[in-house]
PDB file of C-alpha atoms in Angstrom:
ATOM      1  CA  MET A  23     -45.200 -14.397  69.925  1.00 64.00           C
ATOM      2  CA  THR A  24     -45.272 -17.488  67.600  1.00 69.00           C
ATOM      3  CA  ASN A  25     -45.626 -21.138  68.815  1.00 78.00           C
ATOM      4  CA  PRO A  26     -43.230 -24.113  67.994  1.00 81.00           C
ATOM      5  CA  GLN A  27     -45.263 -25.175  64.973  1.00 80.00           C
ATOM      6  CA  GLN A  28     -45.340 -21.685  63.536  1.00 80.00           C
ATOM      7  CA  GLU A  29     -41.695 -21.362  64.151  1.00 82.00           C
ATOM      8  CA  ALA A  30     -41.031 -24.627  62.062  1.00 84.00           C
ATOM      9  CA  ILE A  31     -43.066 -23.274  59.328  1.00 81.00           C
ATOM     10  CA  ILE A  32     -41.215 -19.894  59.334  1.00 78.00           C
ATOM     11  CA  ASP A  33     -37.867 -21.903  59.327  1.00 81.00           C
ATOM     12  CA  ALA A  34     -38.901 -23.970  56.302  1.00 79.00           C
ATOM     13  CA  ILE A  35     -40.069 -20.826  54.357  1.00 75.00           C
ATOM     14  CA  LEU A  36     -36.702 -19.032  55.321  1.00 73.00           C
ATOM     15  CA  ALA A  37     -34.696 -22.148  53.929  1.00 77.00           C
ATOM     16  CA  ASP A  38     -36.624 -22.151  50.739  1.00 75.00           C
ATOM     17  CA  SER A  39     -36.238 -18.348  50.516  1.00 70.00           C
ATOM     18  CA  LEU A  40     -32.392 -18.583  50.745  1.00 71.00           C
ATOM     19  CA  ALA A  41     -32.278 -21.554  48.529  1.00 76.00           C
ATOM     20  CA  LYS A  42     -33.971 -19.529  45.806  1.00 69.00           C
ATOM     21  CA  GLN A  43     -31.550 -16.488  46.663  1.00 63.00           C
ATOM     22  CA  GLU A  44     -28.670 -18.716  46.286  1.00 71.00           C
ATOM     23  CA  GLN A  45     -29.617 -19.856  42.818  1.00 70.00           C
ATOM     24  CA  LYS A  46     -30.457 -16.506  41.308  1.00 66.00           C
ATOM     25  CA  GLY A  47     -27.532 -14.794  42.920  1.00 65.00           C
ATOM     26  CA  PRO A  48     -26.844 -14.639  46.824  1.00 65.00           C
ATOM     27  CA  ASP A  49     -25.542 -10.865  46.503  1.00 65.00           C
ATOM     28  CA  LEU A  50     -28.724  -9.880  44.624  1.00 69.00           C
ATOM     29  CA  ARG A  51     -31.952  -8.515  46.156  1.00 75.00           C
ATOM     30  CA  GLN A  52     -34.590 -11.255  46.249  1.00 72.00           C
ATOM     31  CA  LEU A  53     -37.809  -9.429  47.245  1.00 79.00           C
ATOM     32  CA  HIS A  54     -38.932  -6.650  44.795  1.00 87.00           C
ATOM     33  CA  PRO A  55     -35.614  -6.731  42.818  1.00 88.00           C
ATOM     34  CA  LYS A  56     -36.433  -4.583  39.886  1.00 92.00           C
ATOM     35  CA  SER A  57     -36.102  -1.012  41.064  1.00 95.00           C
ATOM     36  CA  HIS A  58     -37.787   1.841  39.001  1.00 97.00           C
ATOM     37  CA  GLY A  59     -35.815   4.402  40.980  1.00 98.00           C
ATOM     38  CA  LEU A  60     -34.677   5.393  44.347  1.00 98.00           C
ATOM     39  CA  LEU A  61     -35.742   8.853  45.142  1.00 98.00           C
ATOM     40  CA  TRP A  62     -35.308  11.351  47.960  1.00 98.00           C
ATOM     41  CA  GLY A  63     -38.042  13.374  49.360  1.00 98.00           C
ATOM     42  CA  GLU A  64     -39.862  14.769  52.463  1.00 98.00           C
ATOM     43  CA  PHE A  65     -42.382  13.242  54.837  1.00 98.00           C
ATOM     44  CA  ILE A  66     -44.243  16.188  56.157  1.00 98.00           C
ATOM     45  CA  ILE A  67     -46.422  15.321  59.497  1.00 98.00           C
ATOM     46  CA  GLU A  68     -49.800  17.009  59.402  1.00 98.00           C
ATOM     47  CA  GLU A  69     -50.640  19.725  61.833  1.00 97.00           C
ATOM     48  CA  ASN A  70     -53.571  19.384  64.244  1.00 96.00           C
ATOM     49  CA  LEU A  71     -53.797  15.606  64.229  1.00 97.00           C
ATOM     50  CA  PRO A  72     -56.325  14.238  66.883  1.00 96.00           C
ATOM     51  CA  GLU A  73     -54.519  13.314  69.970  1.00 96.00           C
ATOM     52  CA  THR A  74     -54.904   9.652  69.616  1.00 96.00           C
ATOM     53  CA  LEU A  75     -52.823   9.722  66.328  1.00 98.00           C
ATOM     54  CA  GLN A  76     -50.023  11.776  67.710  1.00 98.00           C
ATOM     55  CA  VAL A  77     -47.813   8.611  68.221  1.00 98.00           C
ATOM     56  CA  GLY A  78     -44.192   7.718  67.234  1.00 98.00           C
ATOM     57  CA  VAL A  79     -43.236   9.597  64.108  1.00 98.00           C
ATOM     58  CA  PHE A  80     -46.472  11.356  64.094  1.00 98.00           C
ATOM     59  CA  LYS A  81     -46.018  12.754  67.550  1.00 97.00           C
ATOM     60  CA  THR A  82     -44.973  16.364  66.685  1.00 97.00           C
ATOM     61  CA  VAL A  83     -45.235  18.429  63.401  1.00 98.00           C
ATOM     62  CA  ARG A  84     -41.835  17.952  61.519  1.00 97.00           C
ATOM     63  CA  ASN A  85     -40.457  17.234  58.108  1.00 98.00           C
ATOM     64  CA  TYR A  86     -38.657  13.934  57.841  1.00 98.00           C
ATOM     65  CA  PRO A  87     -36.065  13.301  55.030  1.00 98.00           C
ATOM     66  CA  VAL A  88     -36.851  10.118  53.091  1.00 98.00           C
ATOM     67  CA  TRP A  89     -35.732   7.635  50.666  1.00 98.00           C
ATOM     68  CA  ILE A  90     -38.456   5.988  48.572  1.00 98.00           C
ATOM     69  CA  ARG A  91     -38.003   2.944  46.334  1.00 98.00           C
ATOM     70  CA  PHE A  92     -40.387   2.188  43.506  1.00 98.00           C
ATOM     71  CA  SER A  93     -40.253  -1.686  42.342  1.00 96.00           C
ATOM     72  CA  ASN A  94     -41.693  -4.668  40.878  1.00 94.00           C
ATOM     73  CA  ALA A  95     -42.308  -7.709  42.985  1.00 90.00           C
ATOM     74  CA  GLY A  96     -41.494 -10.187  40.301  1.00 83.00           C
ATOM     75  CA  GLY A  97     -38.692 -12.324  40.919  1.00 74.00           C
ATOM     76  CA  LEU A  98     -35.324 -12.058  39.351  1.00 72.00           C
ATOM     77  CA  GLU A  99     -35.037 -14.261  36.158  1.00 71.00           C
ATOM     78  CA  GLU A 100     -30.942 -14.188  36.186  1.00 71.00           C
ATOM     79  CA  ARG A 101     -28.384 -11.760  37.117  1.00 72.00           C
ATOM     80  CA  GLY A 102     -29.214  -8.495  35.259  1.00 69.00           C
ATOM     81  CA  LYS A 103     -32.440  -9.710  33.751  1.00 79.00           C
ATOM     82  CA  PHE A 104     -36.082  -8.871  35.041  1.00 86.00           C
ATOM     83  CA  LYS A 105     -39.532  -9.337  33.874  1.00 88.00           C
ATOM     84  CA  PRO A 106     -40.492  -6.682  31.518  1.00 91.00           C
ATOM     85  CA  ASP A 107     -42.812  -3.901  33.051  1.00 92.00           C
ATOM     86  CA  LYS A 108     -45.451  -4.756  30.747  1.00 90.00           C
ATOM     87  CA  GLU A 109     -45.984  -8.159  32.235  1.00 89.00           C
ATOM     88  CA  PRO A 110     -48.507  -8.501  35.056  1.00 89.00           C
ATOM     89  CA  ASP A 111     -46.901  -7.821  38.439  1.00 93.00           C
ATOM     90  CA  VAL A 112     -47.311  -6.514  41.759  1.00 95.00           C
ATOM     91  CA  ARG A 113     -45.870  -2.932  42.239  1.00 96.00           C
ATOM     92  CA  GLY A 114     -44.201  -1.814  45.507  1.00 97.00           C
ATOM     93  CA  MET A 115     -43.352   1.229  47.332  1.00 98.00           C
ATOM     94  CA  ALA A 116     -40.959   1.486  50.014  1.00 98.00           C
ATOM     95  CA  ILE A 117     -40.444   4.446  52.377  1.00 98.00           C
ATOM     96  CA  LYS A 118     -37.500   5.011  54.719  1.00 98.00           C
ATOM     97  CA  LEU A 119     -37.709   7.955  57.092  1.00 98.00           C
ATOM     98  CA  MET A 120     -34.319   9.533  58.318  1.00 98.00           C
ATOM     99  CA  ASN A 121     -33.398  11.124  61.579  1.00 98.00           C
ATOM    100  CA  VAL A 122     -36.008   9.288  63.586  1.00 98.00           C
ATOM    101  CA  GLU A 123     -34.955   9.330  67.313  1.00 96.00           C
ATOM    102  CA  GLY A 124     -35.766   6.512  69.820  1.00 96.00           C
ATOM    103  CA  GLU A 125     -35.115   2.887  70.475  1.00 95.00           C
ATOM    104  CA  LYS A 126     -35.856   0.666  67.426  1.00 95.00           C
ATOM    105  CA  VAL A 127     -37.283  -2.969  67.312  1.00 94.00           C
ATOM    106  CA  LEU A 128     -34.172  -4.001  65.418  1.00 91.00           C
ATOM    107  CA  ASP A 129     -30.729  -2.628  66.124  1.00 88.00           C
ATOM    108  CA  ASP A 130     -29.177  -2.742  62.566  1.00 88.00           C
ATOM    109  CA  GLU A 131     -30.286   0.827  61.704  1.00 92.00           C
ATOM    110  CA  GLU A 132     -30.339   3.450  64.332  1.00 92.00           C
ATOM    111  CA  LYS A 133     -32.339   6.402  63.036  1.00 96.00           C
ATOM    112  CA  THR A 134     -34.713   5.038  60.617  1.00 97.00           C
ATOM    113  CA  GLN A 135     -38.595   4.035  60.304  1.00 98.00           C
ATOM    114  CA  ASP A 136     -39.655   2.099  57.253  1.00 98.00           C
ATOM    115  CA  PHE A 137     -43.130   1.655  55.639  1.00 98.00           C
ATOM    116  CA  VAL A 138     -43.641  -1.100  53.169  1.00 97.00           C
ATOM    117  CA  LEU A 139     -46.644  -0.992  50.624  1.00 98.00           C
ATOM    118  CA  VAL A 140     -47.834  -2.506  47.344  1.00 97.00           C
ATOM    119  CA  ASN A 141     -50.433  -1.513  45.019  1.00 97.00           C
ATOM    120  CA  SER A 142     -53.074  -3.930  46.363  1.00 96.00           C
ATOM    121  CA  ALA A 143     -55.341  -3.510  49.468  1.00 97.00           C
ATOM    122  CA  ILE A 144     -55.114  -7.028  50.319  1.00 96.00           C
ATOM    123  CA  PHE A 145     -52.638  -9.968  50.359  1.00 95.00           C
ATOM    124  CA  PHE A 146     -53.146 -13.205  48.697  1.00 93.00           C
ATOM    125  CA  LEU A 147     -52.091 -15.516  51.609  1.00 91.00           C
ATOM    126  CA  ARG A 148     -54.111 -16.047  54.802  1.00 89.00           C
ATOM    127  CA  ASN A 149     -51.623 -17.744  56.901  1.00 87.00           C
ATOM    128  CA  LEU A 150     -48.133 -19.387  57.005  1.00 86.00           C
ATOM    129  CA  GLN A 151     -49.227 -22.455  55.708  1.00 87.00           C
ATOM    130  CA  GLY A 152     -50.055 -20.562  52.598  1.00 87.00           C
ATOM    131  CA  TYR A 153     -46.296 -19.750  52.031  1.00 84.00           C
ATOM    132  CA  VAL A 154     -45.593 -23.526  52.416  1.00 83.00           C
ATOM    133  CA  ASP A 155     -48.267 -24.767  50.087  1.00 89.00           C
ATOM    134  CA  LEU A 156     -47.200 -21.966  47.452  1.00 86.00           C
ATOM    135  CA  ALA A 157     -43.769 -23.451  47.561  1.00 83.00           C
ATOM    136  CA  LYS A 158     -44.966 -26.837  47.167  1.00 87.00           C
ATOM    137  CA  LEU A 159     -47.006 -25.613  44.146  1.00 90.00           C
ATOM    138  CA  GLN A 160     -44.055 -23.945  42.422  1.00 83.00           C
ATOM    139  CA  LYS A 161     -42.223 -27.109  42.809  1.00 85.00           C
ATOM    140  CA  GLY A 162     -45.054 -29.164  41.322  1.00 91.00           C
ATOM    141  CA  GLU A 163     -45.713 -31.126  44.479  1.00 91.00           C
ATOM    142  CA  LEU A 164     -49.246 -29.753  44.918  1.00 92.00           C
ATOM    143  CA  ASP A 165     -52.474 -29.488  42.778  1.00 94.00           C
ATOM    144  CA  PRO A 166     -53.201 -25.919  41.842  1.00 93.00           C
ATOM    145  CA  ALA A 167     -57.059 -26.542  42.706  1.00 93.00           C
ATOM    146  CA  SER A 168     -56.087 -26.723  46.364  1.00 93.00           C
ATOM    147  CA  MET A 169     -55.034 -23.065  46.259  1.00 95.00           C
ATOM    148  CA  SER A 170     -57.591 -21.671  43.978  1.00 95.00           C
ATOM    149  CA  TYR A 171     -58.744 -19.010  46.236  1.00 94.00           C
ATOM    150  CA  GLU A 172     -55.258 -17.791  46.901  1.00 94.00           C
ATOM    151  CA  LEU A 173     -54.237 -18.124  43.209  1.00 94.00           C
ATOM    152  CA  GLY A 174     -57.383 -16.035  42.309  1.00 95.00           C
ATOM    153  CA  LEU A 175     -56.465 -13.232  44.725  1.00 94.00           C
ATOM    154  CA  LEU A 176     -52.958 -13.295  43.265  1.00 93.00           C
ATOM    155  CA  ALA A 177     -54.175 -12.728  39.638  1.00 93.00           C
ATOM    156  CA  LYS A 178     -56.235 -10.089  41.055  1.00 92.00           C
ATOM    157  CA  MET A 179     -53.162  -8.292  42.610  1.00 93.00           C
ATOM    158  CA  ASN A 180     -51.386  -8.789  39.351  1.00 91.00           C
ATOM    159  CA  ALA A 181     -53.975  -7.225  36.984  1.00 89.00           C
ATOM    160  CA  HIS A 182     -53.815  -3.673  38.157  1.00 85.00           C
ATOM    161  CA  GLN A 183     -52.706  -1.591  34.908  1.00 83.00           C
ATOM    162  CA  VAL A 184     -49.906   0.751  35.787  1.00 90.00           C
ATOM    163  CA  SER A 185     -48.719   3.700  33.661  1.00 90.00           C
ATOM    164  CA  ASN A 186     -46.536   5.598  36.158  1.00 94.00           C
ATOM    165  CA  PRO A 187     -45.483   4.456  39.766  1.00 96.00           C
ATOM    166  CA  LEU A 188     -46.218   8.019  40.900  1.00 96.00           C
ATOM    167  CA  SER A 189     -49.710   7.829  39.997  1.00 94.00           C
ATOM    168  CA  ILE A 190     -50.978   4.782  41.723  1.00 93.00           C
ATOM    169  CA  HIS A 191     -52.423   3.851  45.162  1.00 97.00           C
ATOM    170  CA  TYR A 192     -50.404   1.800  47.540  1.00 98.00           C
ATOM    171  CA  TRP A 193     -51.485  -0.054  50.861  1.00 98.00           C
ATOM    172  CA  SER A 194     -49.680  -1.857  53.715  1.00 98.00           C
ATOM    173  CA  THR A 195     -51.976  -4.987  53.200  1.00 97.00           C
ATOM    174  CA  THR A 196     -51.141  -6.219  56.875  1.00 97.00           C
ATOM    175  CA  SER A 197     -51.728  -4.432  60.237  1.00 98.00           C
ATOM    176  CA  TYR A 198     -49.506  -2.404  62.587  1.00 98.00           C
ATOM    177  CA  GLN A 199     -49.464  -0.650  65.786  1.00 98.00           C
ATOM    178  CA  LEU A 200     -50.107   3.084  66.390  1.00 98.00           C
ATOM    179  CA  GLY A 201     -49.431   3.327  69.850  1.00 96.00           C
ATOM    180  CA  ASN A 202     -52.227   1.174  71.624  1.00 96.00           C
ATOM    181  CA  GLN A 203     -54.309   0.976  68.387  1.00 97.00           C
ATOM    182  CA  ALA A 204     -54.084  -1.272  65.447  1.00 98.00           C
ATOM    183  CA  ILE A 205     -54.097   0.378  61.924  1.00 98.00           C
ATOM    184  CA  LYS A 206     -53.325  -0.136  58.386  1.00 98.00           C
ATOM    185  CA  PHE A 207     -51.692   2.660  56.209  1.00 98.00           C
ATOM    186  CA  SER A 208     -51.905   3.614  52.622  1.00 98.00           C
ATOM    187  CA  VAL A 209     -50.469   6.055  50.328  1.00 98.00           C
ATOM    188  CA  SER A 210     -52.662   7.849  47.936  1.00 98.00           C
ATOM    189  CA  PRO A 211     -51.250  10.244  44.929  1.00 97.00           C
ATOM    190  CA  HIS A 212     -52.240  13.703  44.314  1.00 96.00           C
ATOM    191  CA  SER A 213     -54.265  13.799  41.000  1.00 88.00           C
ATOM    192  CA  ASP A 214     -51.826  15.917  39.047  1.00 83.00           C
ATOM    193  CA  ASN A 215     -49.021  13.384  39.427  1.00 77.00           C
ATOM    194  CA  GLU A 216     -50.100  11.585  36.210  1.00 66.00           C
ATOM    195  CA  THR A 217     -47.913  12.152  33.123  1.00 60.00           C
ATOM    196  CA  SER A 218     -48.850  11.718  29.517  1.00 53.00           C
ATOM    197  CA  HIS A 219     -45.742   9.994  28.843  1.00 54.00           C
ATOM    198  CA  SER A 220     -46.414   6.259  28.970  1.00 53.00           C
ATOM    199  CA  PRO A 221     -44.110   4.193  26.615  1.00 52.00           C
ATOM    200  CA  ALA A 222     -45.743   0.762  27.550  1.00 62.00           C
ATOM    201  CA  ASP A 223     -43.909  -1.113  24.753  1.00 74.00           C
ATOM    202  CA  SER A 224     -40.489  -0.589  26.801  1.00 87.00           C
ATOM    203  CA  GLU A 225     -39.304  -3.226  29.092  1.00 91.00           C
ATOM    204  CA  ASN A 226     -38.599  -0.447  31.553  1.00 93.00           C
ATOM    205  CA  TYR A 227     -41.345   1.973  31.015  1.00 93.00           C
ATOM    206  CA  LEU A 228     -42.105   2.444  34.503  1.00 95.00           C
ATOM    207  CA  ARG A 229     -38.779   3.953  35.353  1.00 95.00           C
ATOM    208  CA  GLU A 230     -38.966   5.944  32.049  1.00 94.00           C
ATOM    209  CA  ALA A 231     -42.194   7.421  33.296  1.00 94.00           C
ATOM    210  CA  ILE A 232     -40.574   8.583  36.511  1.00 96.00           C
ATOM    211  CA  VAL A 233     -37.573  10.087  34.791  1.00 96.00           C
ATOM    212  CA  ASN A 234     -39.886  11.930  32.331  1.00 94.00           C
ATOM    213  CA  GLN A 235     -41.935  13.470  35.307  1.00 94.00           C
ATOM    214  CA  LEU A 236     -39.172  14.247  37.798  1.00 96.00           C
ATOM    215  CA  THR A 237     -36.222  14.851  35.423  1.00 96.00           C
ATOM    216  CA  THR A 238     -37.282  15.632  31.953  1.00 95.00           C
ATOM    217  CA  GLU A 239     -40.366  17.764  32.922  1.00 94.00           C
ATOM    218  CA  GLY A 240     -38.818  18.902  36.185  1.00 95.00           C
ATOM    219  CA  LYS A 241     -42.203  18.137  38.142  1.00 95.00           C
ATOM    220  CA  ASP A 242     -42.690  17.408  41.678  1.00 97.00           C
ATOM    221  CA  ALA A 243     -44.787  14.403  42.789  1.00 97.00           C
ATOM    222  CA  TYR A 244     -47.011  14.536  46.073  1.00 98.00           C
ATOM    223  CA  PHE A 245     -48.900  11.834  48.073  1.00 98.00           C
ATOM    224  CA  ASP A 246     -50.936  11.739  50.946  1.00 98.00           C
ATOM    225  CA  PHE A 247     -50.074   9.053  53.910  1.00 98.00           C
ATOM    226  CA  LEU A 248     -53.166   7.779  55.401  1.00 98.00           C
ATOM    227  CA  VAL A 249     -54.194   5.514  58.152  1.00 98.00           C
ATOM    228  CA  GLN A 250     -57.243   3.399  58.946  1.00 98.00           C
ATOM    229  CA  LEU A 251     -58.071   2.519  62.358  1.00 98.00           C
ATOM    230  CA  TYR A 252     -59.164  -0.982  63.740  1.00 98.00           C
ATOM    231  CA  VAL A 253     -62.964  -1.519  64.382  1.00 98.00           C
ATOM    232  CA  ASN A 254     -63.543  -5.172  65.206  1.00 97.00           C
ATOM    233  CA  ASP A 255     -62.229  -8.477  64.137  1.00 96.00           C
ATOM    234  CA  GLU A 256     -65.188  -8.950  61.636  1.00 97.00           C
ATOM    235  CA  LYS A 257     -64.886  -5.751  59.855  1.00 97.00           C
ATOM    236  CA  THR A 258     -61.279  -5.171  60.219  1.00 98.00           C
ATOM    237  CA  PRO A 259     -59.508  -8.463  60.874  1.00 97.00           C
ATOM    238  CA  ILE A 260     -55.764  -8.297  61.722  1.00 96.00           C
ATOM    239  CA  GLU A 261     -54.983 -11.943  61.113  1.00 94.00           C
ATOM    240  CA  ASP A 262     -56.555 -12.517  57.722  1.00 95.00           C
ATOM    241  CA  SER A 263     -54.940  -9.995  55.181  1.00 95.00           C
ATOM    242  CA  THR A 264     -56.983 -11.354  52.526  1.00 96.00           C
ATOM    243  CA  ILE A 265     -59.977  -9.205  53.711  1.00 96.00           C
ATOM    244  CA  GLU A 266     -59.931  -5.685  52.932  1.00 97.00           C
ATOM    245  CA  TRP A 267     -60.662  -2.966  55.419  1.00 98.00           C
ATOM    246  CA  GLN A 268     -63.651  -1.013  53.930  1.00 98.00           C
ATOM    247  CA  GLN A 269     -63.678   2.753  54.039  1.00 97.00           C
ATOM    248  CA  THR A 270     -67.179   2.709  54.932  1.00 97.00           C
ATOM    249  CA  ASP A 271     -66.145   0.921  58.231  1.00 98.00           C
ATOM    250  CA  SER A 272     -63.078   2.733  58.758  1.00 98.00           C
ATOM    251  CA  PRO A 273     -62.319   5.932  56.671  1.00 98.00           C
ATOM    252  CA  PHE A 274     -58.822   6.966  55.826  1.00 97.00           C
ATOM    253  CA  VAL A 275     -57.224   9.684  58.017  1.00 98.00           C
ATOM    254  CA  LYS A 276     -54.397  11.909  56.566  1.00 98.00           C
ATOM    255  CA  VAL A 277     -51.451  11.897  58.789  1.00 98.00           C
ATOM    256  CA  ALA A 278     -48.724  13.178  56.508  1.00 98.00           C
ATOM    257  CA  THR A 279     -47.778  14.478  52.975  1.00 98.00           C
ATOM    258  CA  ILE A 280     -45.108  12.986  50.995  1.00 98.00           C
ATOM    259  CA  LYS A 281     -43.176  15.144  48.543  1.00 98.00           C
ATOM    260  CA  ILE A 282     -40.905  13.744  46.132  1.00 98.00           C
ATOM    261  CA  PRO A 283     -39.039  16.958  44.371  1.00 98.00           C
ATOM    262  CA  SER A 284     -37.899  17.024  40.857  1.00 97.00           C
ATOM    263  CA  GLN A 285     -34.469  15.407  40.558  1.00 98.00           C
ATOM    264  CA  ILE A 286     -31.853  13.556  38.624  1.00 98.00           C
ATOM    265  CA  PHE A 287     -31.945   9.990  39.972  1.00 98.00           C
ATOM    266  CA  ASN A 288     -31.257   7.554  36.970  1.00 97.00           C
ATOM    267  CA  THR A 289     -27.515   7.366  37.697  1.00 97.00           C
ATOM    268  CA  GLU A 290     -25.063   4.549  38.476  1.00 96.00           C
ATOM    269  CA  GLU A 291     -24.348   6.114  41.879  1.00 97.00           C
ATOM    270  CA  ARG A 292     -28.020   6.325  42.705  1.00 97.00           C
ATOM    271  CA  LYS A 293     -28.502   2.657  41.558  1.00 94.00           C
ATOM    272  CA  ARG A 294     -25.655   1.462  43.807  1.00 92.00           C
ATOM    273  CA  LEU A 295     -27.232   3.215  46.804  1.00 95.00           C
ATOM    274  CA  ASP A 296     -30.472   1.706  45.796  1.00 94.00           C
ATOM    275  CA  GLU A 297     -28.852  -1.782  45.829  1.00 88.00           C
ATOM    276  CA  GLY A 298     -27.209  -1.273  49.189  1.00 88.00           C
ATOM    277  CA  LEU A 299     -30.423  -0.312  51.052  1.00 92.00           C
ATOM    278  CA  SER A 300     -32.815  -2.602  52.580  1.00 90.00           C
ATOM    279  CA  PHE A 301     -36.569  -2.094  53.731  1.00 93.00           C
ATOM    280  CA  THR A 302     -38.502  -4.000  56.165  1.00 92.00           C
ATOM    281  CA  PRO A 303     -41.533  -3.295  58.372  1.00 93.00           C
ATOM    282  CA  TRP A 304     -39.367  -4.109  61.418  1.00 94.00           C
ATOM    283  CA  HIS A 305     -37.077  -0.987  60.924  1.00 95.00           C
ATOM    284  CA  THR A 306     -39.581   0.577  63.201  1.00 97.00           C
ATOM    285  CA  LEU A 307     -40.357   2.363  66.604  1.00 98.00           C
ATOM    286  CA  PRO A 308     -42.077   0.238  68.969  1.00 97.00           C
ATOM    287  CA  GLU A 309     -45.081   2.218  68.546  1.00 98.00           C
ATOM    288  CA  HIS A 310     -45.443   1.301  64.824  1.00 98.00           C
ATOM    289  CA  GLN A 311     -44.572  -2.442  65.235  1.00 96.00           C
ATOM    290  CA  PRO A 312     -46.117  -4.775  62.855  1.00 96.00           C
ATOM    291  CA  LEU A 313     -48.969  -7.054  64.034  1.00 96.00           C
ATOM    292  CA  GLY A 314     -49.944 -10.637  62.959  1.00 92.00           C
ATOM    293  CA  VAL A 315     -48.065 -13.824  62.357  1.00 88.00           C
ATOM    294  CA  LEU A 316     -47.413 -13.051  58.629  1.00 89.00           C
ATOM    295  CA  ASN A 317     -45.422 -10.138  59.787  1.00 91.00           C
ATOM    296  CA  LEU A 318     -43.598 -12.161  62.330  1.00 86.00           C
ATOM    297  CA  ALA A 319     -42.661 -14.502  59.638  1.00 82.00           C
ATOM    298  CA  ARG A 320     -41.307 -11.272  57.505  1.00 80.00           C
ATOM    299  CA  LYS A 321     -39.214 -10.362  60.504  1.00 81.00           C
ATOM    300  CA  LYS A 322     -37.097 -13.311  60.369  1.00 75.00           C
ATOM    301  CA  ILE A 323     -36.999 -13.951  56.564  1.00 76.00           C
ATOM    302  CA  TYR A 324     -36.272 -10.236  55.655  1.00 73.00           C
ATOM    303  CA  GLN A 325     -33.466 -10.241  58.283  1.00 74.00           C
ATOM    304  CA  GLU A 326     -31.742 -13.293  57.194  1.00 74.00           C
ATOM    305  CA  ALA A 327     -32.261 -12.811  53.553  1.00 70.00           C
ATOM    306  CA  THR A 328     -30.787  -9.056  53.817  1.00 71.00           C
ATOM    307  CA  ARG A 329     -27.669 -10.366  56.084  1.00 74.00           C
ATOM    308  CA  ASN A 330     -27.170 -13.052  53.506  1.00 70.00           C
ATOM    309  CA  ARG A 331     -27.044 -10.786  50.576  1.00 69.00           C
ATOM    310  CA  ARG A 332     -24.856  -8.110  52.266  1.00 67.00           C
ATOM    311  CA  GLU A 333     -22.264 -10.812  53.289  1.00 73.00           C
ATOM    312  CA  HIS A 334     -22.236 -11.799  49.630  1.00 63.00           C
ATOM    313  CA  ILE A 335     -22.067  -8.183  48.288  1.00 64.00           C
ATOM    314  CA  GLN A 336     -18.923  -7.756  50.497  1.00 69.00           C
ATOM    315  CA  GLN A 337     -17.418 -10.980  49.360  1.00 66.00           C
ATOM    316  CA  ARG A 338     -18.019  -9.853  45.779  1.00 58.00           C
ATOM    317  CA  LEU A 339     -16.425  -6.480  46.154  1.00 60.00           C
ATOM    318  CA  ARG A 340     -13.145  -8.276  47.480  1.00 61.00           C
ATOM    319  CA  GLU A 341     -13.058 -10.371  44.454  1.00 60.00           C
ATOM    320  CA  PRO A 342     -12.138  -8.678  41.135  1.00 55.00           C
ATOM    321  CA  GLN A 343     -14.613  -9.470  38.613  1.00 48.00           C
ATOM    322  CA  PRO A 344     -15.392  -8.226  35.116  1.00 45.00           C
ATOM    323  CA  TYR A 345     -17.699  -5.332  34.719  1.00 38.00           C
ATOM    324  CA  ASP A 346     -21.267  -6.141  33.779  1.00 40.00           C
ATOM    325  CA  GLN A 347     -23.201  -2.961  32.794  1.00 37.00           C
ATOM    326  CA  ASN A 348     -26.590  -4.910  33.295  1.00 36.00           C
ATOM    327  CA  ASP A 349     -25.808  -5.356  36.901  1.00 37.00           C
ATOM    328  CA  SER A 350     -27.236  -2.474  38.690  1.00 30.00           C
TER     329      SER A 350
END
């Protein structure tokens, strides 16, 4: 639970977030707006898991159908215009399991379980105040020197060289429940996901790399879904996501395989479906509930930003507008 001071900070972060959304386009996705592709696949639970890990979606051996969205975190510059892929950025992977039975923490989706990841093992902000300071910094109201630690971590997150979203490692950065345990989760690509096609001079070369592998070459992609177990507050802190959980302290344990079959996905119909989906760590069974105050902030911010966007999408659909081929 959050205290009144934390709630006030979350409300301030939300107000700033909605103001930015209104400025760029209230019907447009604000978080991770540039998609490299929405893909369908399978989430295959491992056999013979230790009993302590047989919780929630991992309780029984089965295959879940999934939607997977790869993205850039960088903000939308204007309608239909994104930062080129060759610019430094954080890359995201969002997974939505379908046909998940059981009561959910949020009631806006009945049978889904979301896992949200980025290609960094750590987050660059320690606490809620970091969001407030970052907003002030972006408005020129704060000396950058006062956030040198956070900005250094952000630069490190942005510095990863990426040739293909199907060939990089992703992490949850924040902590989650697995029944009565605390964990972090991660997704690791199989070595043969890499493709030789890497047109890094293109603004959209990351989407083109996925098209080349899954559609042109007709080659499936595979990932391992892994968890790390909490050890103690010093080695595996829950509240400070700037500290990486080291594998020497908490080794990865594989709990599922992700299969993304070869497919045709670079279509207007798939792009419209992509834009209509929302991903949040709070689309979850209680057994996988997010932990820590940063995740509590994400619950309210993601909910309100998504609700606001969907309302404006419906309004936009009701109003005749000229077709814009870049609005996808």
